[in-house]
Short mmCIF file of N, CA, C and O in Angstrom, two decimals:
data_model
loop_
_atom_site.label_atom_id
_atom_site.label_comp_id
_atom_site.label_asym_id
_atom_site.label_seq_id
_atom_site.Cartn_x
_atom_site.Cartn_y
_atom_site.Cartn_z
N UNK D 1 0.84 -1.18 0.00
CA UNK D 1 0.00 0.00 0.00
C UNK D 1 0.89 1.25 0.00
O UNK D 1 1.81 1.36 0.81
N UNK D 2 0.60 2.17 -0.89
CA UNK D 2 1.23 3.45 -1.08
C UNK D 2 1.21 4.07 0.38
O UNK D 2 2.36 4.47 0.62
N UNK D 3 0.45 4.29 1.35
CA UNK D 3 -0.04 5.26 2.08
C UNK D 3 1.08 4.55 3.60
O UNK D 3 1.59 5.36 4.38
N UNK D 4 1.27 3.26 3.76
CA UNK D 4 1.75 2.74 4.21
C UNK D 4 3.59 2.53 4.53
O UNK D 4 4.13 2.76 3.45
N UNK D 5 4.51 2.24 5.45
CA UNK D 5 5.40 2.54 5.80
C UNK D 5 6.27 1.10 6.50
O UNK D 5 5.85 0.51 7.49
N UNK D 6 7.69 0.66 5.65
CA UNK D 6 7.79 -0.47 6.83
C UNK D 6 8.31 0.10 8.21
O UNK D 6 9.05 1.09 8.14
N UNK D 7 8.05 -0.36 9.33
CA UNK D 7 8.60 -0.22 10.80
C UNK D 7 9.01 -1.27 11.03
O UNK D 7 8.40 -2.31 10.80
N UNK D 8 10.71 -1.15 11.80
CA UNK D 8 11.30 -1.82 12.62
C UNK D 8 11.74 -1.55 13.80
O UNK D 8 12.23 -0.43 13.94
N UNK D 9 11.72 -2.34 14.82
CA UNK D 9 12.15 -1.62 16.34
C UNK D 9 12.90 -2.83 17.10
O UNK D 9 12.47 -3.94 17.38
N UNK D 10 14.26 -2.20 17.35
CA UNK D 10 14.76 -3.11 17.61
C UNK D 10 15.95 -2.60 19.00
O UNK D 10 16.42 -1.46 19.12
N UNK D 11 16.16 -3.47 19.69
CA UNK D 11 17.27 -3.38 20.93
C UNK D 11 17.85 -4.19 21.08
O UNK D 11 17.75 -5.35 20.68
N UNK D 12 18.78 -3.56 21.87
CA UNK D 12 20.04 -5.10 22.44
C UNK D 12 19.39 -6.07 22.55
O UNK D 12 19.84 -7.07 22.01
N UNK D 13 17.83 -6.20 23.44
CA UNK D 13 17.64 -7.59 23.84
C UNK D 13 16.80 -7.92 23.04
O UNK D 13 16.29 -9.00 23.33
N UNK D 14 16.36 -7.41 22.02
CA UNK D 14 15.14 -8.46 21.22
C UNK D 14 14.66 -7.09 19.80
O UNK D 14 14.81 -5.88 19.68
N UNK D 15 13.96 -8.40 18.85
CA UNK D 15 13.16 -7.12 18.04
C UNK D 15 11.71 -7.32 18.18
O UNK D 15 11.01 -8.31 17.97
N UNK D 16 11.41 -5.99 18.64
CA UNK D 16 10.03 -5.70 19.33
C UNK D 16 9.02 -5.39 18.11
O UNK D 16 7.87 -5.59 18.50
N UNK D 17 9.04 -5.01 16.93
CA UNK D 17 8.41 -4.95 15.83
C UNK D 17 8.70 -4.88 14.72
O UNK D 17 9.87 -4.53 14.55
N UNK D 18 7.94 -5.13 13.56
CA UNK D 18 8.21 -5.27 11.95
C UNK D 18 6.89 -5.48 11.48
O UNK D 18 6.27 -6.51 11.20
N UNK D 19 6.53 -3.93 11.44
CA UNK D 19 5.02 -3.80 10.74
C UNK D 19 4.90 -3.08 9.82
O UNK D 19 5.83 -2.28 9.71
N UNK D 20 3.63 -2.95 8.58
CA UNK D 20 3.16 -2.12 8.07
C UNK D 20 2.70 -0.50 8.80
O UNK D 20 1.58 -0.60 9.31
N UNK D 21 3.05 0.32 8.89
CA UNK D 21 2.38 1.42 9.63
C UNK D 21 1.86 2.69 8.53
O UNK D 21 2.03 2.89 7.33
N UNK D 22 1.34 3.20 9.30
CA UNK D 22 0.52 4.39 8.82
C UNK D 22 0.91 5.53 9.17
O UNK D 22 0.82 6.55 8.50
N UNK D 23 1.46 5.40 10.47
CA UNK D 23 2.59 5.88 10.73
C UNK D 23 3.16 5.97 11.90
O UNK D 23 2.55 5.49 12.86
N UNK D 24 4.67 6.70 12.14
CA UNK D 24 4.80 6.58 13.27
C UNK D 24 5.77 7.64 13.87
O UNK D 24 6.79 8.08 13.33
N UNK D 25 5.22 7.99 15.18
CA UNK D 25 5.11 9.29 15.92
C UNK D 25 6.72 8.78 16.94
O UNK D 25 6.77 7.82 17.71
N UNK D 26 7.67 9.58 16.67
CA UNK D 26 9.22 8.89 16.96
C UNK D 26 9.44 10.27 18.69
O UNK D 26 9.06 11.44 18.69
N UNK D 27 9.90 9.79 19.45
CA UNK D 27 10.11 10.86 21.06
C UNK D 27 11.76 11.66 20.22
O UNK D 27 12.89 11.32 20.58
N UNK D 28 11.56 12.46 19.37
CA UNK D 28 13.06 12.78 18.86
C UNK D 28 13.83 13.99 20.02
O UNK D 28 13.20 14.88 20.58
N UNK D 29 15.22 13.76 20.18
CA UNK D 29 16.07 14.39 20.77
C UNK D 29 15.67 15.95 20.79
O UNK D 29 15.85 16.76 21.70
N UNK D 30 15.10 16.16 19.54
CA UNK D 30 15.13 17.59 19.44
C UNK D 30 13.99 17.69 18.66
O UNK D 30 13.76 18.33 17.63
N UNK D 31 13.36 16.97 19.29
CA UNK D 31 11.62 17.32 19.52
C UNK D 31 10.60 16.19 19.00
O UNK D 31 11.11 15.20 18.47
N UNK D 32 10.08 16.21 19.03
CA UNK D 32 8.44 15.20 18.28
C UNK D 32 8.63 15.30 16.93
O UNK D 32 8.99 16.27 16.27
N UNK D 33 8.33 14.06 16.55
CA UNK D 33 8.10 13.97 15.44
C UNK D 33 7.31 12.83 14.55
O UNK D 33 7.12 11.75 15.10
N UNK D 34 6.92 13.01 13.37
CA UNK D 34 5.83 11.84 13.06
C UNK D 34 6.31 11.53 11.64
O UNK D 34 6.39 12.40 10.77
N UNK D 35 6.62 10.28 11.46
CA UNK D 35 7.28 10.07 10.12
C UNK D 35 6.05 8.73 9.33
O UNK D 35 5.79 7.60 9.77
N UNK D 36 5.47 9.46 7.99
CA UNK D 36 4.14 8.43 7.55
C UNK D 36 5.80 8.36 6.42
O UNK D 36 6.96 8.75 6.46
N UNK D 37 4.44 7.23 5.09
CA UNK D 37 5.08 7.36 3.95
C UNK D 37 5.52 8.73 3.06
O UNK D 37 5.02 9.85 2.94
N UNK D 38 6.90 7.96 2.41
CA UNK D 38 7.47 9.15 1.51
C UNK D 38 7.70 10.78 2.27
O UNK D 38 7.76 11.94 1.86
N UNK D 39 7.78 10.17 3.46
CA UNK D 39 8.79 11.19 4.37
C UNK D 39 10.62 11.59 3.87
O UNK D 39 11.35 10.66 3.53
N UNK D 40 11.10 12.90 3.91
CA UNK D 40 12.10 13.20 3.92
C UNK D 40 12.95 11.91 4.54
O UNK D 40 12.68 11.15 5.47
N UNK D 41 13.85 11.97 3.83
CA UNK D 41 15.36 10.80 4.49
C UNK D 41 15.78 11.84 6.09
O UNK D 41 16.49 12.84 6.02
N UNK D 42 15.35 11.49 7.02
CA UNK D 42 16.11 11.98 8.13
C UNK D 42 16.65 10.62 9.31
O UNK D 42 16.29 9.47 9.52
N UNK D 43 17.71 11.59 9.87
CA UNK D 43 18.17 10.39 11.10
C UNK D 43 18.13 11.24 12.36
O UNK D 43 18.23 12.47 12.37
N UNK D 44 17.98 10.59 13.22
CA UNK D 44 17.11 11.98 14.69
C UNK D 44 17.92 11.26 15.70
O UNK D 44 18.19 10.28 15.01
N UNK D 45 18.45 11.07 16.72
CA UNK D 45 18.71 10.73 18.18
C UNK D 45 17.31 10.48 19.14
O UNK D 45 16.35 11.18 18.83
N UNK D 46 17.16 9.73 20.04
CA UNK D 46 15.99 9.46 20.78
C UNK D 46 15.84 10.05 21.66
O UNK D 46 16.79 10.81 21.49
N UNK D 47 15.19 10.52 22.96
CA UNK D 47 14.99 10.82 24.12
C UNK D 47 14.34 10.13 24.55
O UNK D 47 13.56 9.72 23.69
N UNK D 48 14.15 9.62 25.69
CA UNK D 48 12.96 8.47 26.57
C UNK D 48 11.85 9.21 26.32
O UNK D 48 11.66 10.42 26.18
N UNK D 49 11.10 8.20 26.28
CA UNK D 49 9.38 8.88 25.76
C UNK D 49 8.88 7.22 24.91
O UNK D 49 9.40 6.18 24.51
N UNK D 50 7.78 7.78 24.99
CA UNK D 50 7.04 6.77 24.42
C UNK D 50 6.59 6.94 22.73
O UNK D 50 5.83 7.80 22.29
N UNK D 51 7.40 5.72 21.82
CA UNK D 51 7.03 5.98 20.37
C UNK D 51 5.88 4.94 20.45
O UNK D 51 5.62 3.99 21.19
N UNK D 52 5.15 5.68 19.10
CA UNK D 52 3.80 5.26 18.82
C UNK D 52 3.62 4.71 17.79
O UNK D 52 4.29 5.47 17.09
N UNK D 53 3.11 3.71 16.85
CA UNK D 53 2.95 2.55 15.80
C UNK D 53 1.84 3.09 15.39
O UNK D 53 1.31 3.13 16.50
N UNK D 54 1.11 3.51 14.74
CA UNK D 54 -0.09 3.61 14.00
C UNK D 54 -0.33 2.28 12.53
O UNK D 54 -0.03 2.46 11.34
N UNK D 55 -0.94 1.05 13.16
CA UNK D 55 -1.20 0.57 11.99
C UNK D 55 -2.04 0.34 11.74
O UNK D 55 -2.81 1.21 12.13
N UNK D 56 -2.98 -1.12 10.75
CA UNK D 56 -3.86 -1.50 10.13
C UNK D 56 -4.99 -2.18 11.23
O UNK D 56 -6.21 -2.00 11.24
N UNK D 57 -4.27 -2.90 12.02
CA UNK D 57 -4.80 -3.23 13.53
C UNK D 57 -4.56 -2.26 14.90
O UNK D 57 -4.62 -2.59 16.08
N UNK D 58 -4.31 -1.06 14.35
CA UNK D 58 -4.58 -0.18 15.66
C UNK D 58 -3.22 0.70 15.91
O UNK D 58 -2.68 1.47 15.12
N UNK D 59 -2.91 0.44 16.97
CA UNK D 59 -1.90 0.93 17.17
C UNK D 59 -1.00 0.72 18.63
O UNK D 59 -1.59 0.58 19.70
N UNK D 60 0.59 0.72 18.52
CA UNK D 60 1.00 0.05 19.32
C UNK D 60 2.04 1.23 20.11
O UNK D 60 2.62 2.07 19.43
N UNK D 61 2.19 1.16 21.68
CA UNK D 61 3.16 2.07 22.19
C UNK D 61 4.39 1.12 22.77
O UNK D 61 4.33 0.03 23.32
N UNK D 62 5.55 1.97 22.44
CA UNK D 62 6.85 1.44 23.02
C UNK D 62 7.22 2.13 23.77
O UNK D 62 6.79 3.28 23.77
N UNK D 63 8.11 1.74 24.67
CA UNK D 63 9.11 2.90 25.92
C UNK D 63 10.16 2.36 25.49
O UNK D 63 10.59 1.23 25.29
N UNK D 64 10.68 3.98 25.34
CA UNK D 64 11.99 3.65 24.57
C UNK D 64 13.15 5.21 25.50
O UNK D 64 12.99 6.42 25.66
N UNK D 65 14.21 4.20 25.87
CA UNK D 65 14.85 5.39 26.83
C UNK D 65 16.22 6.19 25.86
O UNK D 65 16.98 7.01 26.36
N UNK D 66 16.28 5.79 24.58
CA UNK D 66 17.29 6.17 23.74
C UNK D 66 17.70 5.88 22.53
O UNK D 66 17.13 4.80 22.40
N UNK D 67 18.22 6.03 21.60
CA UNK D 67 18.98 5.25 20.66
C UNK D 67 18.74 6.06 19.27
O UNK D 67 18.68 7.28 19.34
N UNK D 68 18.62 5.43 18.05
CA UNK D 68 18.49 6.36 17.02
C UNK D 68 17.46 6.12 16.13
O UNK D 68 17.38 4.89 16.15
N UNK D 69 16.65 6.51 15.39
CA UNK D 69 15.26 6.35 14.32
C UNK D 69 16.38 6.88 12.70
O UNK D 69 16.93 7.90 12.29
N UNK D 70 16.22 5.64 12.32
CA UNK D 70 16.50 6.82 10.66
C UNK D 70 15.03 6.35 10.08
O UNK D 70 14.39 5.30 10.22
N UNK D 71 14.75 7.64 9.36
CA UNK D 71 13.42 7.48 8.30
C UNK D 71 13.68 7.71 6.73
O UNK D 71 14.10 8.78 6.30
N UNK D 72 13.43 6.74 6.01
CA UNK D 72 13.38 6.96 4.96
C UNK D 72 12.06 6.81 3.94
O UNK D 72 11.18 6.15 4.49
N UNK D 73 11.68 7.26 2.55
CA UNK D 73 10.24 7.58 2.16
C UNK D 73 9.56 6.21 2.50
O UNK D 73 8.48 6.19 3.08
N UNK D 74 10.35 4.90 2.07
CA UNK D 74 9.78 3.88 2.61
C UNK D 74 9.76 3.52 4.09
O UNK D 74 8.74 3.14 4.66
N UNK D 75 10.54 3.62 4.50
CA UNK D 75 10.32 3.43 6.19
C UNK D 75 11.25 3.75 7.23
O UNK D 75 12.27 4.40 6.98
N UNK D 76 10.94 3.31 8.45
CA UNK D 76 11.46 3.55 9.81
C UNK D 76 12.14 2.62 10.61
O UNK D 76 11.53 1.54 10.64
N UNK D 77 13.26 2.64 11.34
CA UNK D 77 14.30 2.05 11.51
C UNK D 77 14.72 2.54 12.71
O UNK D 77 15.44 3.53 12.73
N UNK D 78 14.27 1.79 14.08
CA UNK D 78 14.63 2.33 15.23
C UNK D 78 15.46 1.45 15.93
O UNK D 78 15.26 0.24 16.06
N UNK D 79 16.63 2.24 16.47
CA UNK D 79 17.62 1.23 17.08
C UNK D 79 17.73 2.00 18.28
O UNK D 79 18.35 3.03 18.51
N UNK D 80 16.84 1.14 19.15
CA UNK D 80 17.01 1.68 20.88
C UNK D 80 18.12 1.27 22.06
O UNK D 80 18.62 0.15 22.19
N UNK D 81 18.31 2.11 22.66
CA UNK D 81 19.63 1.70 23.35
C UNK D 81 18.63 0.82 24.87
O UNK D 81 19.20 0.10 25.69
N UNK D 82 17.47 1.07 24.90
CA UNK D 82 16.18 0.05 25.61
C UNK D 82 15.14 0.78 25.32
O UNK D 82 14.95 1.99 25.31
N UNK D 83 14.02 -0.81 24.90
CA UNK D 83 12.89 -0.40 24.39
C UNK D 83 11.97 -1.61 25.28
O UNK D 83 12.60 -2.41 25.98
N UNK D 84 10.59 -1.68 25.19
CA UNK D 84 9.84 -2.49 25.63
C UNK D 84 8.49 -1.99 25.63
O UNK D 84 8.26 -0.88 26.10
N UNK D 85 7.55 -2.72 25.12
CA UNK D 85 5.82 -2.29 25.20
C UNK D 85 5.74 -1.69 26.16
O UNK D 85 6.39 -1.90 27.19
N UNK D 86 4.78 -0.66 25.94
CA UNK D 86 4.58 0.57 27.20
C UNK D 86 3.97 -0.44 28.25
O UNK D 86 4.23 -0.27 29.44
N UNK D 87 2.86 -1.85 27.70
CA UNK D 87 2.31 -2.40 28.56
C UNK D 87 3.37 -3.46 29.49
O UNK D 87 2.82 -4.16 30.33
N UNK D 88 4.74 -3.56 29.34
CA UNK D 88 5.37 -4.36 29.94
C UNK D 88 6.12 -3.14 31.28
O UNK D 88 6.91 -3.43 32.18
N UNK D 89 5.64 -2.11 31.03
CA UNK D 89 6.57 -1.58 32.34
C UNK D 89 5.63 -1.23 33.38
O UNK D 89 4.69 -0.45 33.35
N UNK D 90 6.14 -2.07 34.46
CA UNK D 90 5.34 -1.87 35.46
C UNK D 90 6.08 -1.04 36.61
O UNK D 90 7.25 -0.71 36.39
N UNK D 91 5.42 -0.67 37.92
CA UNK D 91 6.22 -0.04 37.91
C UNK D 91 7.29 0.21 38.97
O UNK D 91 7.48 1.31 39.47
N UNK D 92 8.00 -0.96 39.30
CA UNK D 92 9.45 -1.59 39.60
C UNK D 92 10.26 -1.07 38.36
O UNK D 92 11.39 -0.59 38.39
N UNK D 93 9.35 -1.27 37.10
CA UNK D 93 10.75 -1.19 35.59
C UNK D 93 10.69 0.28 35.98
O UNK D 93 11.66 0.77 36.55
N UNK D 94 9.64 1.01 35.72
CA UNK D 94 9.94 2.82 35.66
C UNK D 94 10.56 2.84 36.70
O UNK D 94 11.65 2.82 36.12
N UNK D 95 10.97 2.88 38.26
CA UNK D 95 11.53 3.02 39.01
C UNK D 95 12.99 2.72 39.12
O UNK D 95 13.87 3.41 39.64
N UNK D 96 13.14 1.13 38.31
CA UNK D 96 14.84 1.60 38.23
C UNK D 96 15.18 2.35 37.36
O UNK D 96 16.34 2.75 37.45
N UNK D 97 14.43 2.81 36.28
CA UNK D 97 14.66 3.37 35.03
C UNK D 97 14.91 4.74 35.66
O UNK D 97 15.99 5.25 35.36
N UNK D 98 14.01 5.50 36.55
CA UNK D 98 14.22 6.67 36.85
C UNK D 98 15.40 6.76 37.96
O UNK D 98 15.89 7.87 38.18
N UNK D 99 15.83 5.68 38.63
CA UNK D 99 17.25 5.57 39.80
C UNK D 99 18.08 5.53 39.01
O UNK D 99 19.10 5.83 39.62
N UNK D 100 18.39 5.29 37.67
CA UNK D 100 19.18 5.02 36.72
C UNK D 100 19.69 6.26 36.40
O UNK D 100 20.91 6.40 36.39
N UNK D 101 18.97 7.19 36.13
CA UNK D 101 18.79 8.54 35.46
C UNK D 101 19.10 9.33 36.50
O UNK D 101 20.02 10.09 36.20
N UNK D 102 18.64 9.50 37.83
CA UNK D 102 19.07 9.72 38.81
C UNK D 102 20.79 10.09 39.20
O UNK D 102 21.42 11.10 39.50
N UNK D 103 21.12 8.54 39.00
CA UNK D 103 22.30 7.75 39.48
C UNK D 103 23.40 8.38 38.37
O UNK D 103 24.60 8.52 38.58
N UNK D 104 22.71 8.72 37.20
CA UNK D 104 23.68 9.67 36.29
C UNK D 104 23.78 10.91 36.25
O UNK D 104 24.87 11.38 35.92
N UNK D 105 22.95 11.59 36.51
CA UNK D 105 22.83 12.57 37.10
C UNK D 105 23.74 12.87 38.30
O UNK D 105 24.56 13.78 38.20
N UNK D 106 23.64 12.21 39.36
CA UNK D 106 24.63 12.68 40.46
C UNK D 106 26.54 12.39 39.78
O UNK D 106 27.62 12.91 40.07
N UNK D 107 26.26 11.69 39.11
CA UNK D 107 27.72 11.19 38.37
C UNK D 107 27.83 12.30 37.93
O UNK D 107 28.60 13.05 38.52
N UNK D 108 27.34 12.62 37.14
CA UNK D 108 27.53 13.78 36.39
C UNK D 108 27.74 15.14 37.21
O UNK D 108 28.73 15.82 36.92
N UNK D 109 27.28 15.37 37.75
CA UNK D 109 27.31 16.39 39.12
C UNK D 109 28.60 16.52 39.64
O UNK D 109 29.28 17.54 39.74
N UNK D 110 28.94 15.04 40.06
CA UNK D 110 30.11 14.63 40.77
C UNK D 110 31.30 15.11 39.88
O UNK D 110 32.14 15.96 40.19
N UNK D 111 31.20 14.20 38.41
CA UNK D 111 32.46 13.99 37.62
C UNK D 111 32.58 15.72 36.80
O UNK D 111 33.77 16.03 36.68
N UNK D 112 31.92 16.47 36.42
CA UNK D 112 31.98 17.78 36.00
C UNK D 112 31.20 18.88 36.79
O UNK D 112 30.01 19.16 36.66
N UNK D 113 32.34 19.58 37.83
CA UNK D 113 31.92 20.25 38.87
C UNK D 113 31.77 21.71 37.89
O UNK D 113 31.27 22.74 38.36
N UNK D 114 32.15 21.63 36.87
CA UNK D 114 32.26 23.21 36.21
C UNK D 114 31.88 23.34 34.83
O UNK D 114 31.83 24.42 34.24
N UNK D 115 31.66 22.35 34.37
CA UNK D 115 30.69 22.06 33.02
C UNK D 115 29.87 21.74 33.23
O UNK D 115 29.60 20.61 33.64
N UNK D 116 28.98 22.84 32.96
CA UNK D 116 27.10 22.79 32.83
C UNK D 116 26.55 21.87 31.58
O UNK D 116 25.49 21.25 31.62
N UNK D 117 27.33 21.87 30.61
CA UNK D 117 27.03 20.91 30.06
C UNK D 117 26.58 19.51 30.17
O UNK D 117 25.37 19.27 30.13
N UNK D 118 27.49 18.50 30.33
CA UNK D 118 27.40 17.04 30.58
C UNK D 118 25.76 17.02 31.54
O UNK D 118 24.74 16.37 31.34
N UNK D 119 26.17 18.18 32.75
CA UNK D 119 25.20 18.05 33.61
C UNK D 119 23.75 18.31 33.46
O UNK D 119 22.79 17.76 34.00
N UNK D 120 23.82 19.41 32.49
CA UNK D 120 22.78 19.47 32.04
C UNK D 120 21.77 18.51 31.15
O UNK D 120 20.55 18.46 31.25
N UNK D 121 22.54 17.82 30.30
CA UNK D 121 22.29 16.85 29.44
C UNK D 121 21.94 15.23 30.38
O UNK D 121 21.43 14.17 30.00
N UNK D 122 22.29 15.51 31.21
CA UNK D 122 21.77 14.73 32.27
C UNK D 122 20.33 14.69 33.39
O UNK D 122 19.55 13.81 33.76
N UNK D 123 20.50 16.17 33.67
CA UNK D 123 19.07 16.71 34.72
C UNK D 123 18.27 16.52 33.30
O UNK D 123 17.08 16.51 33.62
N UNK D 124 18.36 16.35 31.85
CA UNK D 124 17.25 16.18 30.84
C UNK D 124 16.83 15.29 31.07
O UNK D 124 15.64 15.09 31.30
N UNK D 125 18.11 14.15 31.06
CA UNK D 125 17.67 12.74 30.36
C UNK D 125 16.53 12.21 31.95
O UNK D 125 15.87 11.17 31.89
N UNK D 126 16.51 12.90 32.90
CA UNK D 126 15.66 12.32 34.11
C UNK D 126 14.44 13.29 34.11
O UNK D 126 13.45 13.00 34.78
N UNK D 127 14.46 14.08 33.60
CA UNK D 127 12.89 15.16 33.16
C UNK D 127 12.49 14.29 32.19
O UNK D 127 11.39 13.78 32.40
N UNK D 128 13.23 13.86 30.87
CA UNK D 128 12.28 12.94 29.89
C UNK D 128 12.00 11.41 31.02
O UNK D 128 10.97 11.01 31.58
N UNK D 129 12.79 11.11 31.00
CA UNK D 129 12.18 9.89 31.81
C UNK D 129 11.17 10.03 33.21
O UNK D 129 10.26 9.23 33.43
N UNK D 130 11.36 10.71 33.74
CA UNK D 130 9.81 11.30 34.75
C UNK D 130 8.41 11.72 34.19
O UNK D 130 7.32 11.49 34.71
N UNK D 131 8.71 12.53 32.77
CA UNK D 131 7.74 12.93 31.94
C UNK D 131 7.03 11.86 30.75
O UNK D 131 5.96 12.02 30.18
N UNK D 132 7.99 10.73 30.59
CA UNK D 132 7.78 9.37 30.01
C UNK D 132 6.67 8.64 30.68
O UNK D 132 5.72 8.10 30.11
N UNK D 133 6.95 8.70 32.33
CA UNK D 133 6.06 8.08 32.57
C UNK D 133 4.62 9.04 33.11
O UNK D 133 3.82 8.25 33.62
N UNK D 134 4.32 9.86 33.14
CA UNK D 134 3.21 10.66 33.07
C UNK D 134 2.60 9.99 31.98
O UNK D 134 1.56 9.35 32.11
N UNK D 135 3.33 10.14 30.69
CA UNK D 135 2.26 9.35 29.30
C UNK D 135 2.10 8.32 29.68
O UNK D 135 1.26 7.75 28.99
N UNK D 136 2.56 7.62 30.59
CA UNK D 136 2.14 5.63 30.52
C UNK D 136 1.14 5.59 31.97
O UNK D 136 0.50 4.58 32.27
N UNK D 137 1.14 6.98 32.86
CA UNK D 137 0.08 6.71 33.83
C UNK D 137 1.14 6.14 35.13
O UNK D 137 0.66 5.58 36.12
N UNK D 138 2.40 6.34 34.97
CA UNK D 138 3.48 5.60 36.24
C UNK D 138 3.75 7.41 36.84
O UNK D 138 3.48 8.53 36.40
N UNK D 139 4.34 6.92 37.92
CA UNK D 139 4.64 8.34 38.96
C UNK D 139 5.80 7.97 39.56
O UNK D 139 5.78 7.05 40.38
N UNK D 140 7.18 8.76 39.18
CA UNK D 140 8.11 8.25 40.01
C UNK D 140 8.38 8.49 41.46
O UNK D 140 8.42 9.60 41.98
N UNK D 141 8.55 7.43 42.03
CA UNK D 141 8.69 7.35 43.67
C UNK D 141 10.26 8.23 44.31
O UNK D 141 11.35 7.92 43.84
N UNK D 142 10.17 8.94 45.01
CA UNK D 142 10.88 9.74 45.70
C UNK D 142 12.15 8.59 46.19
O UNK D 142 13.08 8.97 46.90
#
């Protein structure tokens, strides 16, 4: 089908999809974005957030804490640094996920006392992942 798009999603530990889509709505580094068919060739960086599957049977959500999407007119190509159905994180998974983020964060704190940088790029990556789980209905625990 013209209107249609292949999707792949894949991580270290498994490949989580290989569908027809209609389209699909990617958590990009530097912002939202929604890639259908005969989309521009782009390659984006991830932020944690939840990507979205739009297909023929509905539509499917992933939690995805990183990695890279290239899109091309035929399709989408996501390589997550961790991904998993929004319905598999319960919420023990969001909780280490957010101690994780946390735990880099203070590293980061620790290891660059005078570059706002690193650190900053860090207090993000635990705002997207706190704000990740607002979309899935999880609340991170103090």
């Amino acid at each position: 089908m013209a209107d249609t798009l292949q999707f792949d999603l894949v991580s270290p530990e498994r490949k989580l999809a290989s569908v027809q889509a209609r389209e699909v709505q990617i958590p990009g580094a530097d912002g939202d974005l929604t890639a259908m068919a005969d989309h521009a060739p782009t390659i984006t960086t991830l932020r944690p957030g939840v990507l979205r599957v739009v297909h023929g049977g509905g539509s499917d959500d992933y939690v995805v804490s990183g990695g890279f999407a290239e899109i091309t007119a035929k399709g989408v190509s996501v390589l997550a640094e961790k991904a998993m159905p929004s319905a598999e994180v319960t919420q023990d998974v969001y909780d280490a996920m957010v101690a994780d983020a946390r735990t880099a964060l203070d590293k980061a704190k620790e290891t660059f006392k005078n570059e706002p940088g690193p650190v900053d790029d860090a207090a993000k990556l635990l705002s997207d992942m706190v704000a990740m789980g607002g979309h899935i209905g999880l609340t991170a625990r103090s």
